Amino acid sequence: MQAAVVESVGGPFTIRDLDIEEPRPDEILVKITASGICHTDLSTRRAWPQSRLPMVFGHEGAGVVEVVGSAVTTVAPGDTVCLSYRSCGVCRSCASAQPAYCETGIRALNASGTRTDGSSPLIRDGSRVFGNFFGQSSFATHVLAYESNCVKVPASLNPVLAAPLGCGVQTGAGTVLIVLQPAPGSSLVVFGAGSVGLSAVMAAVAEGCSVIVVDPVGSRRAVARELGADAALDPAEYDDVAAAVRDITSGGTHCALDTTGQPAVVSQAIGALRHRGTLALVGIGTTAQFDIMALMTKGIQVRGVIEGDAIPQEFIPRLIALHGQGRLPVEKLITTYPFRDIEEAARAAVAGEVIKPVLTFG
């Protein structure tokens, strides 16, 4: 197999020849046909510990099942699949249909660089290469995945469209459709018009909501308008973004969604809400300060969200159905790159030149 390997902290993706182990009883060997590049891949490679390098990232894979372990029953060789996040299936959260909050932990199953026993299935010249990122490490021609993160999809679905469904689209659309559940005619403001934010826009428009987008990049604001947003604001043009949103919505939005993780933006999102409004936080950040009295006196709810609260096996088919109805035009977010050009794709994503780069494998 070949994989895009990161060999130093913050270093480039370098295509290397690797060996991959045969699947264990609970594992699924998938030949990758497309893989989305997510902001998480790019931010994580900048902070990944040197002790866990070299490493293969990637967590929006799509492909074809080649071999299944003896305990696997949900997919078979020849099935086309979309890969998502991994969960244990047995903890309290998983048992209560909330696998995104698996108590085994995001790190242990999705971001440790190894299987839970500390091993990695990837080898180069006799030495271990770390992987198993989100139970896949899809910046590679082949991966080992699991039943919890492997979703069968129609063979007719273009893998370039299928790949981003497993994380970015699922997170944005799921936050709207599963968590916020805005009523038709209600309003939503989305801070950040990347793939997650614009997926939220598409889902909200599909539900008949009025949507405002806030983003400093003009091309992304234009896409937001094309997708049905009623307004797209450049924050640099306003002294008080929250006040501008309240003016547009006659007192504030019913819901807000922050994809940035930036404390100042989170404060703007809170300020943009009307009484009893709800803010969903999906952007990765560190700390933020809230005006507690503003939350209390307005009855505002703040909700952290992982992967849109989605159960991939249930929600990804729903996303595919919405796309088939023309209500989730994911293709408008995508720019494709051949796998060999992964570093250029990553550069373009960081520079804001593209919204959702998707790698293709010939």
Short mmCIF file of C-alpha atoms in Angstrom, two decimals:
data_model
loop_
_atom_site.label_atom_id
_atom_site.label_comp_id
_atom_site.label_asym_id
_atom_site.label_seq_id
_atom_site.Cartn_x
_atom_site.Cartn_y
_atom_site.Cartn_z
CA MET A 1 0.00 0.00 0.00
CA GLN A 2 0.91 3.67 -0.17
CA ALA A 3 0.21 6.27 2.49
CA ALA A 4 0.81 9.96 3.09
CA VAL A 5 3.10 9.87 6.11
CA VAL A 6 3.88 12.77 8.46
CA GLU A 7 7.42 12.23 9.74
CA SER A 8 8.01 15.34 11.87
CA VAL A 9 5.79 17.61 13.97
CA GLY A 10 4.03 19.94 11.54
CA GLY A 11 5.91 18.33 8.66
CA PRO A 12 4.59 17.67 5.17
CA PHE A 13 2.62 14.69 3.92
CA THR A 14 5.08 12.41 2.14
CA ILE A 15 3.92 9.46 0.04
CA ARG A 16 5.60 6.26 1.26
CA ASP A 17 5.30 2.56 0.51
CA LEU A 18 4.05 0.68 3.60
CA ASP A 19 2.92 -2.78 4.56
CA ILE A 20 -0.42 -3.30 6.27
CA GLU A 21 -1.36 -6.29 8.41
CA GLU A 22 -4.17 -8.67 7.55
CA PRO A 23 -7.40 -7.74 9.36
CA ARG A 24 -7.96 -9.05 12.85
CA PRO A 25 -11.37 -10.65 13.61
CA ASP A 26 -13.00 -7.24 14.26
CA GLU A 27 -11.30 -5.37 11.41
CA ILE A 28 -12.24 -4.55 7.82
CA LEU A 29 -9.71 -4.01 5.03
CA VAL A 30 -10.93 -1.21 2.75
CA LYS A 31 -9.41 -0.05 -0.52
CA ILE A 32 -9.74 3.73 -0.46
CA THR A 33 -11.19 5.46 -3.51
CA ALA A 34 -11.56 8.98 -2.05
CA SER A 35 -10.66 10.78 1.16
CA GLY A 36 -11.66 14.21 2.38
CA ILE A 37 -9.15 16.48 4.09
CA CYS A 38 -10.60 17.91 7.30
CA HIS A 39 -9.34 20.83 9.38
CA THR A 40 -8.78 18.32 12.19
CA ASP A 41 -6.21 16.45 10.10
CA LEU A 42 -4.27 19.64 9.45
CA SER A 43 -4.40 21.05 12.97
CA THR A 44 -3.55 17.69 14.52
CA ARG A 45 -0.43 17.16 12.43
CA ARG A 46 0.90 20.47 13.79
CA ALA A 47 0.48 19.30 17.37
CA TRP A 48 1.00 15.53 17.12
CA PRO A 49 3.72 14.33 19.55
CA GLN A 50 7.09 13.40 18.08
CA SER A 51 6.95 10.17 20.07
CA ARG A 52 4.04 9.03 17.88
CA LEU A 53 5.60 9.74 14.52
CA PRO A 54 5.72 8.75 11.72
CA MET A 55 1.94 8.93 11.49
CA VAL A 56 -0.80 8.51 8.90
CA PHE A 57 -3.81 10.80 9.31
CA GLY A 58 -7.11 11.02 7.41
CA HIS A 59 -10.62 10.34 8.70
CA GLU A 60 -13.05 10.95 5.83
CA GLY A 61 -12.44 7.83 3.77
CA ALA A 62 -14.64 6.14 1.20
CA GLY A 63 -13.86 2.94 -0.62
CA VAL A 64 -14.55 -0.72 -1.28
CA VAL A 65 -14.34 -3.54 1.24
CA GLU A 66 -11.70 -6.11 0.26
CA VAL A 67 -11.44 -8.43 3.28
CA VAL A 68 -13.40 -8.74 6.54
CA GLY A 69 -12.36 -10.30 9.83
CA SER A 70 -14.12 -13.41 11.09
CA ALA A 71 -16.29 -11.47 13.57
CA VAL A 72 -17.55 -8.87 11.08
CA THR A 73 -21.17 -9.26 9.98
CA THR A 74 -22.35 -5.83 8.78
CA VAL A 75 -20.34 -5.53 5.57
CA ALA A 76 -18.84 -7.98 3.07
CA PRO A 77 -16.15 -7.92 0.39
CA GLY A 78 -17.28 -5.80 -2.56
CA ASP A 79 -19.45 -3.44 -0.49
CA THR A 80 -18.90 0.28 -1.04
CA VAL A 81 -18.51 2.13 2.25
CA CYS A 82 -18.11 5.52 3.87
CA LEU A 83 -15.88 5.68 6.96
CA SER A 84 -16.60 7.79 10.03
CA TYR A 85 -15.53 8.01 13.69
CA ARG A 86 -15.06 4.94 15.89
CA SER A 87 -16.92 4.05 19.11
CA CYS A 88 -16.81 1.09 21.50
CA GLY A 89 -20.48 0.09 21.28
CA VAL A 90 -20.76 -1.10 24.89
CA CYS A 91 -20.31 1.87 27.25
CA ARG A 92 -23.24 3.82 28.74
CA SER A 93 -23.15 6.46 26.00
CA CYS A 94 -23.02 3.93 23.18
CA ALA A 95 -25.76 1.84 24.80
CA SER A 96 -27.97 4.95 24.98
CA ALA A 97 -27.49 5.71 21.26
CA GLN A 98 -24.92 8.48 21.81
CA PRO A 99 -21.75 6.95 20.31
CA ALA A 100 -20.21 10.38 19.62
CA TYR A 101 -19.72 10.62 23.39
CA CYS A 102 -18.27 7.12 23.77
CA GLU A 103 -16.82 6.78 27.28
CA THR A 104 -13.88 4.76 26.03
CA GLY A 105 -12.84 8.17 24.81
CA ILE A 106 -12.12 10.07 21.64
CA ARG A 107 -8.40 9.70 22.19
CA ALA A 108 -8.27 5.96 22.87
CA LEU A 109 -10.30 4.94 19.83
CA ASN A 110 -9.76 7.83 17.42
CA ALA A 111 -6.66 9.84 18.23
CA SER A 112 -4.03 7.66 19.88
CA GLY A 113 -2.21 6.54 16.73
CA THR A 114 -2.62 2.89 17.69
CA ARG A 115 -5.15 0.17 18.31
CA THR A 116 -6.35 -0.02 21.91
CA ASP A 117 -3.68 -2.65 22.66
CA GLY A 118 -0.94 -0.23 21.57
CA SER A 119 -0.18 -1.90 18.25
CA SER A 120 -0.35 -0.41 14.75
CA PRO A 121 -1.10 -2.37 11.58
CA LEU A 122 1.26 -0.20 9.51
CA ILE A 123 4.92 -1.07 8.92
CA ARG A 124 7.72 0.51 6.88
CA ASP A 125 11.02 -1.30 6.44
CA GLY A 126 10.35 -3.35 9.55
CA SER A 127 9.52 -0.35 11.76
CA ARG A 128 6.13 0.70 13.11
CA VAL A 129 4.22 3.55 11.52
CA PHE A 130 1.45 4.99 13.69
CA GLY A 131 -2.08 5.10 12.30
CA ASN A 132 -5.62 3.98 13.17
CA PHE A 133 -6.66 7.67 13.14
CA PHE A 134 -10.43 7.66 13.73
CA GLY A 135 -10.20 3.92 13.17
CA GLN A 136 -9.05 4.37 9.57
CA SER A 137 -6.08 6.66 8.66
CA SER A 138 -7.56 7.22 5.22
CA PHE A 139 -4.67 9.16 3.65
CA ALA A 140 -3.68 5.81 2.20
CA THR A 141 -4.60 3.38 -0.54
CA HIS A 142 -5.75 0.79 2.04
CA VAL A 143 -7.00 1.04 5.63
CA LEU A 144 -8.22 -1.17 8.44
CA ALA A 145 -11.60 -0.01 9.76
CA TYR A 146 -14.26 -1.36 12.13
CA GLU A 147 -17.98 -2.06 12.12
CA SER A 148 -18.68 1.01 14.29
CA ASN A 149 -17.17 3.42 11.73
CA CYS A 150 -17.91 1.60 8.47
CA VAL A 151 -21.19 2.51 6.76
CA LYS A 152 -22.42 0.71 3.65
CA VAL A 153 -23.44 3.17 0.92
CA PRO A 154 -24.87 2.70 -2.60
CA ALA A 155 -22.33 1.65 -5.21
CA SER A 156 -23.79 4.35 -7.47
CA LEU A 157 -22.77 7.12 -5.07
CA ASN A 158 -19.66 8.96 -6.24
CA PRO A 159 -16.96 8.32 -3.59
CA VAL A 160 -15.88 11.96 -3.88
CA LEU A 161 -19.30 12.88 -2.48
CA ALA A 162 -19.40 10.01 0.01
CA ALA A 163 -16.06 10.75 1.69
CA PRO A 164 -16.90 14.09 3.40
CA LEU A 165 -20.16 12.68 4.77
CA GLY A 166 -18.24 10.77 7.44
CA CYS A 167 -17.13 13.83 9.40
CA GLY A 168 -17.42 17.40 8.10
CA VAL A 169 -20.85 17.17 6.51
CA GLN A 170 -22.12 14.91 9.27
CA THR A 171 -20.97 17.37 11.93
CA GLY A 172 -22.51 20.46 10.35
CA ALA A 173 -25.74 18.93 9.14
CA GLY A 174 -26.14 16.78 12.24
CA THR A 175 -25.79 19.76 14.56
CA VAL A 176 -28.72 21.36 12.77
CA LEU A 177 -30.93 18.34 12.13
CA ILE A 178 -30.28 16.33 15.30
CA VAL A 179 -29.21 18.83 17.97
CA LEU A 180 -30.74 22.24 17.21
CA GLN A 181 -33.77 20.99 15.26
CA PRO A 182 -34.88 24.49 14.22
CA ALA A 183 -38.52 24.89 13.26
CA PRO A 184 -39.34 25.98 9.69
CA GLY A 185 -39.27 29.76 9.57
CA SER A 186 -36.88 30.10 12.51
CA SER A 187 -33.45 31.70 12.19
CA LEU A 188 -29.87 30.41 12.48
CA VAL A 189 -26.57 32.26 12.41
CA VAL A 190 -23.47 30.26 11.43
CA PHE A 191 -20.03 31.54 12.34
CA GLY A 192 -17.43 30.14 9.95
CA ALA A 193 -18.18 29.09 6.36
CA GLY A 194 -15.91 26.09 6.01
CA SER A 195 -17.24 22.66 5.13
CA VAL A 196 -18.84 22.18 8.56
CA GLY A 197 -20.49 25.60 8.59
CA LEU A 198 -21.74 25.35 5.02
CA SER A 199 -23.09 21.86 5.66
CA ALA A 200 -25.07 23.41 8.49
CA VAL A 201 -26.31 26.08 6.08
CA MET A 202 -27.51 23.45 3.60
CA ALA A 203 -29.30 21.49 6.32
CA ALA A 204 -30.98 24.59 7.75
CA VAL A 205 -32.11 25.79 4.33
CA ALA A 206 -33.49 22.31 3.66
CA GLU A 207 -35.54 22.69 6.85
CA GLY A 208 -36.98 26.03 5.70
CA CYS A 209 -34.94 28.22 8.04
CA SER A 210 -33.62 31.73 7.56
CA VAL A 211 -29.81 31.59 7.69
CA ILE A 212 -27.12 34.21 8.28
CA VAL A 213 -23.45 33.38 7.77
CA VAL A 214 -20.49 35.27 9.23
CA ASP A 215 -17.10 34.69 7.60
CA PRO A 216 -14.18 36.95 6.59
CA VAL A 217 -13.54 35.18 3.26
CA GLY A 218 -15.53 36.66 0.39
CA SER A 219 -15.56 33.52 -1.75
CA ARG A 220 -17.00 31.50 1.10
CA ARG A 221 -19.68 34.09 1.76
CA ALA A 222 -20.60 33.87 -1.92
CA VAL A 223 -21.00 30.08 -1.66
CA ALA A 224 -23.15 30.54 1.43
CA ARG A 225 -25.48 32.82 -0.52
CA GLU A 226 -25.54 30.35 -3.40
CA LEU A 227 -26.58 27.63 -0.94
CA GLY A 228 -29.51 29.71 0.25
CA ALA A 229 -28.23 31.88 3.10
CA ASP A 230 -30.29 35.05 3.41
CA ALA A 231 -27.29 37.14 4.47
CA ALA A 232 -23.52 36.67 4.54
CA LEU A 233 -21.59 39.14 6.67
CA ASP A 234 -17.94 40.13 6.63
CA PRO A 235 -17.11 40.63 10.33
CA ALA A 236 -14.48 43.23 9.43
CA GLU A 237 -17.25 45.55 8.23
CA TYR A 238 -19.04 45.70 11.56
CA ASP A 239 -18.08 47.18 14.91
CA ASP A 240 -20.56 44.83 16.57
CA VAL A 241 -21.36 41.66 14.61
CA ALA A 242 -23.87 40.46 17.19
CA ALA A 243 -25.82 43.72 16.95
CA ALA A 244 -25.84 43.44 13.15
CA VAL A 245 -27.31 39.95 13.38
CA ARG A 246 -29.93 41.11 15.90
CA ASP A 247 -30.91 43.94 13.55
CA ILE A 248 -31.32 41.59 10.59
CA THR A 249 -33.41 39.13 12.61
CA SER A 250 -35.51 41.68 14.53
CA GLY A 251 -34.10 40.90 17.93
CA GLY A 252 -31.78 37.92 17.52
CA THR A 253 -31.62 34.46 16.07
CA HIS A 254 -33.28 31.37 17.49
CA CYS A 255 -30.08 29.34 17.07
CA ALA A 256 -26.38 29.93 16.57
CA LEU A 257 -23.58 27.60 15.52
CA ASP A 258 -19.88 28.32 16.02
CA THR A 259 -17.33 26.39 13.98
CA THR A 260 -14.32 28.54 14.86
CA GLY A 261 -13.56 27.75 18.49
CA GLN A 262 -12.40 31.35 18.92
CA PRO A 263 -13.46 32.94 22.24
CA ALA A 264 -14.30 36.32 20.69
CA VAL A 265 -16.48 34.68 18.07
CA VAL A 266 -18.25 32.54 20.67
CA SER A 267 -19.11 35.74 22.54
CA GLN A 268 -20.51 37.23 19.32
CA ALA A 269 -22.62 34.10 18.81
CA ILE A 270 -24.09 34.42 22.30
CA GLY A 271 -24.79 38.10 21.71
CA ALA A 272 -26.58 37.34 18.44
CA LEU A 273 -29.19 35.09 20.09
CA ARG A 274 -32.66 36.09 21.14
CA HIS A 275 -34.18 35.08 24.48
CA ARG A 276 -34.23 31.29 24.96
CA GLY A 277 -31.87 30.82 22.04
CA THR A 278 -29.40 27.95 21.72
CA LEU A 279 -25.73 28.04 20.77
CA ALA A 280 -24.05 24.87 19.47
CA LEU A 281 -20.25 24.73 19.70
CA VAL A 282 -18.53 22.49 17.18
CA GLY A 283 -15.21 24.32 16.68
CA ILE A 284 -12.16 22.98 18.49
CA GLY A 285 -10.91 25.54 20.98
CA THR A 286 -9.41 25.87 24.43
CA THR A 287 -11.16 28.31 26.78
CA ALA A 288 -13.73 31.06 26.44
CA GLN A 289 -15.32 33.54 28.85
CA PHE A 290 -19.10 33.91 28.98
CA ASP A 291 -21.22 36.67 30.44
CA ILE A 292 -23.07 34.47 32.91
CA MET A 293 -25.81 37.03 33.54
CA ALA A 294 -26.47 37.32 29.81
CA LEU A 295 -26.96 33.57 29.64
CA MET A 296 -29.19 33.53 32.70
CA THR A 297 -31.37 36.55 32.00
CA LYS A 298 -31.96 35.52 28.39
CA GLY A 299 -32.30 31.81 29.17
CA ILE A 300 -29.64 30.93 26.60
CA GLN A 301 -28.44 27.35 26.25
CA VAL A 302 -24.87 26.51 25.22
CA ARG A 303 -24.35 23.00 23.87
CA GLY A 304 -21.09 21.30 22.96
CA VAL A 305 -21.47 18.94 19.99
CA ILE A 306 -19.27 16.14 18.66
CA GLU A 307 -19.90 14.72 15.16
CA GLY A 308 -23.35 16.30 15.08
CA ASP A 309 -24.57 13.79 17.71
CA ALA A 310 -24.90 11.45 14.74
CA ILE A 311 -24.99 7.67 14.67
CA PRO A 312 -23.18 7.21 11.33
CA GLN A 313 -25.09 4.09 10.26
CA GLU A 314 -28.37 5.98 10.65
CA PHE A 315 -27.43 9.52 9.69
CA ILE A 316 -25.21 9.03 6.65
CA PRO A 317 -28.06 7.31 4.72
CA ARG A 318 -30.23 10.31 5.66
CA LEU A 319 -27.59 12.66 4.22
CA ILE A 320 -27.42 10.59 1.04
CA ALA A 321 -31.20 10.81 0.69
CA LEU A 322 -31.12 14.60 1.12
CA HIS A 323 -28.43 14.82 -1.55
CA GLY A 324 -30.51 12.69 -3.89
CA GLN A 325 -33.39 15.12 -3.41
CA GLY A 326 -31.15 18.04 -4.35
CA ARG A 327 -31.38 19.49 -0.82
CA LEU A 328 -27.77 18.83 0.23
CA PRO A 329 -25.55 19.83 -2.73
CA VAL A 330 -22.27 18.73 -1.18
CA GLU A 331 -20.54 18.91 -4.56
CA LYS A 332 -20.59 22.71 -4.33
CA LEU A 333 -18.06 22.52 -1.49
CA ILE A 334 -15.63 20.06 -3.07
CA THR A 335 -12.38 20.49 -4.99
CA THR A 336 -10.67 17.25 -6.00
CA TYR A 337 -6.96 16.49 -6.01
CA PRO A 338 -5.09 13.32 -6.98
CA PHE A 339 -3.65 11.58 -3.92
CA ARG A 340 -0.10 12.42 -4.96
CA ASP A 341 -0.97 16.13 -4.59
CA ILE A 342 -2.09 15.87 -0.96
CA GLU A 343 0.37 18.49 0.26
CA GLU A 344 -0.89 21.01 -2.29
CA ALA A 345 -4.46 20.20 -1.28
CA ALA A 346 -3.56 20.80 2.36
CA ARG A 347 -1.88 24.10 1.52
CA ALA A 348 -4.94 25.29 -0.42
CA ALA A 349 -7.22 24.36 2.47
CA VAL A 350 -5.11 26.26 5.02
CA ALA A 351 -4.96 29.28 2.71
CA GLY A 352 -8.75 29.30 2.37
CA GLU A 353 -8.55 28.78 -1.39
CA VAL A 354 -10.80 25.71 -1.27
CA ILE A 355 -13.56 24.64 1.10
CA LYS A 356 -13.41 20.85 1.07
CA PRO A 357 -10.45 19.22 -0.69
CA VAL A 358 -11.08 15.58 -1.54
CA LEU A 359 -8.29 13.23 -2.60
CA THR A 360 -8.93 10.76 -5.39
CA PHE A 361 -7.14 7.45 -5.84
CA GLY A 362 -6.62 6.14 -9.37
#
